[in-house]
Amino acid sequence: MLILLDSADLEALRAIIPGHPIDGVTTNPTIISRSCAAKKEIPGLLRRIRSLLGGDGMLHIQVTAASADGMVAEAETIKEQFGRDVYLKVPVTPEGIKAIMMLAQNGARVTATAVFTPQQALVAAKAGADFVAPYINRLDDLVVDGSKVVREIKQVFTQYSLKTRVLAASFRNIEQVHRVCLAGADAVTISPELYWKMLFHPLTERSVEQFARDWDALPEEEEPK
Ligand code: E4P
């Protein structure tokens, strides 16, 4: 099970990486636009995230072109700038599927993104994607159970022995994260805020405070009667 952070907020990322069990960072154009005032800042920001992650962490960067050829050309530039092991996020549009096939055939790592149905996931997997990213909260918002979509994608992939992994994305609360874990997601990408919420419980805080109080109250030596 992989846990990634869905953020380009360097300060928020640095509070968690390194030191916590994070497998990588995912970004998309919206996330990047929140952390950059202009496009020329993007390479520097992504390079800093890359170096924060170190050699083993996965970095997922989304292409923005509309045509398959445009996406493939953009992917080449991304790989040159940020390393050949970068995961190229490609939306599952008809042009995106063509790009996924071309990229996968050339040995690139690909994450099919903006996935909302098991059928889109199946086509992306057949095209050669390493990950598919279903958007849980955006499904839940439409009263379509996002975790059910994850369970069905996993069922289809298992049934047809497809190696593509499910990277569940788009969360608003930890209940959604828990449900996709039960549904068998291979990975989740969550905001730094949700990561901290995964760890928080008032009873843990209260227990630790009680341990500290009891420990501090114990004298170094037995006091004379
Ligand atoms: C990640 O791959 C997605 O781009 C992202 O999780 C979408 O999340 P949102 O629905 O919160 O924008």
Short mmCIF file of C-alpha atoms in Angstrom, two decimals, residues 12-182:
data_model
loop_
_atom_site.label_atom_id
_atom_site.label_comp_id
_atom_site.label_asym_id
_atom_site.label_seq_id
_atom_site.Cartn_x
_atom_site.Cartn_y
_atom_site.Cartn_z
CA ALA A 12 3.42 21.48 3.85
CA LEU A 13 5.45 18.75 2.10
CA ARG A 14 8.62 19.55 4.10
CA ALA A 15 6.67 19.13 7.35
CA ILE A 16 6.05 15.48 6.39
CA ILE A 17 8.93 14.44 4.08
CA PRO A 18 11.34 13.03 5.13
CA GLY A 19 10.48 11.40 8.42
CA HIS A 20 7.08 9.97 7.56
CA PRO A 21 6.33 6.90 5.39
CA ILE A 22 5.50 8.77 2.18
CA ASP A 23 6.05 7.06 -1.17
CA GLY A 24 5.75 10.05 -3.44
CA VAL A 25 4.02 13.24 -4.54
CA THR A 26 1.32 13.77 -7.13
CA THR A 27 0.57 17.09 -8.79
CA ASN A 28 -1.88 18.38 -11.34
CA PRO A 29 -2.24 21.77 -13.06
CA THR A 30 -4.69 23.01 -10.39
CA ILE A 31 -2.40 22.00 -7.52
CA ILE A 32 0.59 23.66 -9.22
CA SER A 33 -1.37 26.85 -9.94
CA ARG A 34 -1.97 27.19 -6.17
CA SER A 35 1.78 27.21 -5.46
CA CYS A 36 3.10 29.27 -8.41
CA ALA A 37 2.42 32.88 -9.40
CA ALA A 38 3.62 32.27 -12.98
CA LYS A 39 4.44 29.31 -15.25
CA LYS A 40 8.16 30.14 -15.23
CA GLU A 41 8.27 29.16 -11.52
CA ILE A 42 7.06 25.61 -12.23
CA PRO A 43 10.38 23.87 -13.11
CA GLY A 44 12.07 25.24 -9.99
CA LEU A 45 9.18 24.15 -7.77
CA LEU A 46 9.07 20.63 -9.24
CA ARG A 47 12.86 20.31 -8.93
CA ARG A 48 12.64 21.19 -5.24
CA ILE A 49 9.90 18.58 -4.75
CA ARG A 50 12.04 16.04 -6.65
CA SER A 51 15.03 16.66 -4.39
CA LEU A 52 12.85 16.59 -1.25
CA LEU A 53 11.63 13.13 -2.28
CA GLY A 54 15.14 11.77 -2.79
CA GLY A 55 15.95 8.92 -5.13
CA ASP A 56 13.19 6.49 -4.15
CA GLY A 57 10.12 8.75 -3.99
CA MET A 58 7.73 8.80 -6.92
CA LEU A 59 6.89 12.11 -8.58
CA HIS A 60 3.74 12.29 -10.74
CA ILE A 61 3.50 15.25 -13.12
CA GLN A 62 0.52 15.88 -15.40
CA VAL A 63 0.72 16.79 -19.07
CA THR A 64 -1.49 19.66 -20.22
CA ALA A 65 -1.59 19.37 -24.04
CA ALA A 66 -4.89 18.33 -25.66
CA SER A 67 -3.54 16.18 -28.51
CA ALA A 68 -1.75 12.84 -28.15
CA ASP A 69 1.30 14.14 -30.03
CA GLY A 70 1.35 17.25 -27.85
CA MET A 71 1.16 15.14 -24.67
CA VAL A 72 3.99 12.88 -25.84
CA ALA A 73 6.19 15.88 -26.71
CA GLU A 74 5.43 17.46 -23.32
CA ALA A 75 6.20 14.17 -21.59
CA GLU A 76 9.65 14.10 -23.22
CA THR A 77 10.42 17.58 -21.86
CA ILE A 78 9.17 16.55 -18.39
CA LYS A 79 11.37 13.45 -18.40
CA GLU A 80 14.42 15.48 -19.51
CA GLN A 81 13.84 18.00 -16.73
CA PHE A 82 12.81 15.77 -13.83
CA GLY A 83 14.20 12.32 -14.63
CA ARG A 84 13.11 9.36 -16.68
CA ASP A 85 11.55 7.70 -13.63
CA VAL A 86 8.90 10.42 -13.33
CA TYR A 87 5.28 9.23 -13.65
CA LEU A 88 3.51 11.10 -16.46
CA LYS A 89 -0.11 11.78 -15.58
CA VAL A 90 -2.32 11.62 -18.64
CA PRO A 91 -6.10 12.19 -18.56
CA VAL A 92 -8.17 9.33 -20.02
CA THR A 93 -9.54 11.30 -22.95
CA PRO A 94 -9.49 9.58 -26.38
CA GLU A 95 -6.26 11.51 -27.20
CA GLY A 96 -4.94 10.68 -23.73
CA ILE A 97 -5.35 6.95 -24.34
CA LYS A 98 -3.36 7.28 -27.58
CA ALA A 99 -0.64 9.14 -25.66
CA ILE A 100 -0.63 6.48 -22.90
CA MET A 101 -0.07 3.77 -25.53
CA MET A 102 2.78 5.67 -27.19
CA LEU A 103 4.43 6.54 -23.87
CA ALA A 104 4.10 3.01 -22.47
CA GLN A 105 5.50 1.51 -25.66
CA ASN A 106 8.55 3.78 -25.25
CA GLY A 107 9.08 2.58 -21.69
CA ALA A 108 7.77 5.69 -19.90
CA ARG A 109 5.92 5.41 -16.59
CA VAL A 110 2.32 6.49 -16.90
CA THR A 111 -0.51 7.32 -14.50
CA ALA A 112 -3.89 7.51 -16.20
CA THR A 113 -5.79 10.27 -14.45
CA ALA A 114 -9.31 11.75 -14.26
CA VAL A 115 -10.72 8.21 -14.09
CA PHE A 116 -14.38 7.92 -13.09
CA THR A 117 -15.46 4.47 -14.31
CA PRO A 118 -14.09 0.91 -14.37
CA GLN A 119 -14.39 1.00 -18.16
CA GLN A 120 -12.03 3.98 -18.44
CA ALA A 121 -9.66 2.19 -16.08
CA LEU A 122 -9.78 -0.98 -18.17
CA VAL A 123 -8.96 0.87 -21.40
CA ALA A 124 -6.12 2.78 -19.71
CA ALA A 125 -4.71 -0.46 -18.31
CA LYS A 126 -4.87 -2.13 -21.73
CA ALA A 127 -3.10 0.92 -23.18
CA GLY A 128 -0.22 0.27 -20.77
CA ALA A 129 -0.76 2.62 -17.80
CA ASP A 130 1.18 1.75 -14.62
CA PHE A 131 -1.46 3.37 -12.41
CA VAL A 132 -5.05 4.49 -12.86
CA ALA A 133 -6.27 7.32 -10.65
CA PRO A 134 -10.02 7.27 -9.88
CA TYR A 135 -11.31 10.51 -8.30
CA ILE A 136 -13.15 9.48 -5.17
CA ASN A 137 -14.55 12.73 -3.80
CA ARG A 138 -15.72 13.96 -7.19
CA LEU A 139 -17.65 10.65 -7.53
CA ASP A 140 -19.00 10.79 -3.98
CA ASP A 141 -20.20 14.35 -4.67
CA LEU A 142 -22.44 12.91 -7.39
CA VAL A 143 -23.73 10.23 -5.01
CA VAL A 144 -21.71 7.59 -6.87
CA ASP A 145 -19.78 5.55 -4.30
CA GLY A 146 -16.11 6.16 -5.20
CA SER A 147 -14.95 3.18 -3.15
CA LYS A 148 -17.29 0.90 -5.14
CA VAL A 149 -15.62 2.12 -8.34
CA VAL A 150 -12.21 1.22 -6.83
CA ARG A 151 -13.48 -2.24 -5.80
CA GLU A 152 -14.83 -2.90 -9.31
CA ILE A 153 -11.63 -1.68 -11.00
CA LYS A 154 -9.61 -4.04 -8.77
CA GLN A 155 -11.99 -6.90 -9.59
CA VAL A 156 -11.64 -6.31 -13.34
CA PHE A 157 -7.83 -5.99 -13.13
CA THR A 158 -7.55 -9.18 -11.07
CA GLN A 159 -9.93 -11.09 -13.33
CA TYR A 160 -7.91 -10.24 -16.43
CA SER A 161 -4.47 -10.37 -14.73
CA LEU A 162 -3.76 -6.72 -15.51
CA LYS A 163 -0.72 -5.42 -13.62
CA THR A 164 -1.92 -1.78 -13.51
CA ARG A 165 -2.27 -0.48 -9.96
CA VAL A 166 -5.06 1.67 -8.54
CA LEU A 167 -3.96 5.03 -7.16
CA ALA A 168 -7.10 6.44 -5.55
CA ALA A 169 -7.18 10.25 -5.60
CA SER A 170 -9.41 13.21 -4.72
CA PHE A 171 -10.36 12.92 -1.06
CA ARG A 172 -12.05 15.29 1.35
CA ASN A 173 -12.08 13.15 4.50
CA ILE A 174 -10.37 10.14 6.05
CA GLU A 175 -13.54 8.03 5.92
CA GLN A 176 -13.17 8.09 2.11
CA VAL A 177 -9.52 7.03 2.44
CA HIS A 178 -10.49 4.18 4.77
CA ARG A 179 -13.20 2.96 2.37
CA VAL A 180 -10.84 2.79 -0.63
CA CYS A 181 -8.30 0.90 1.51
CA LEU A 182 -10.99 -1.67 2.33
#
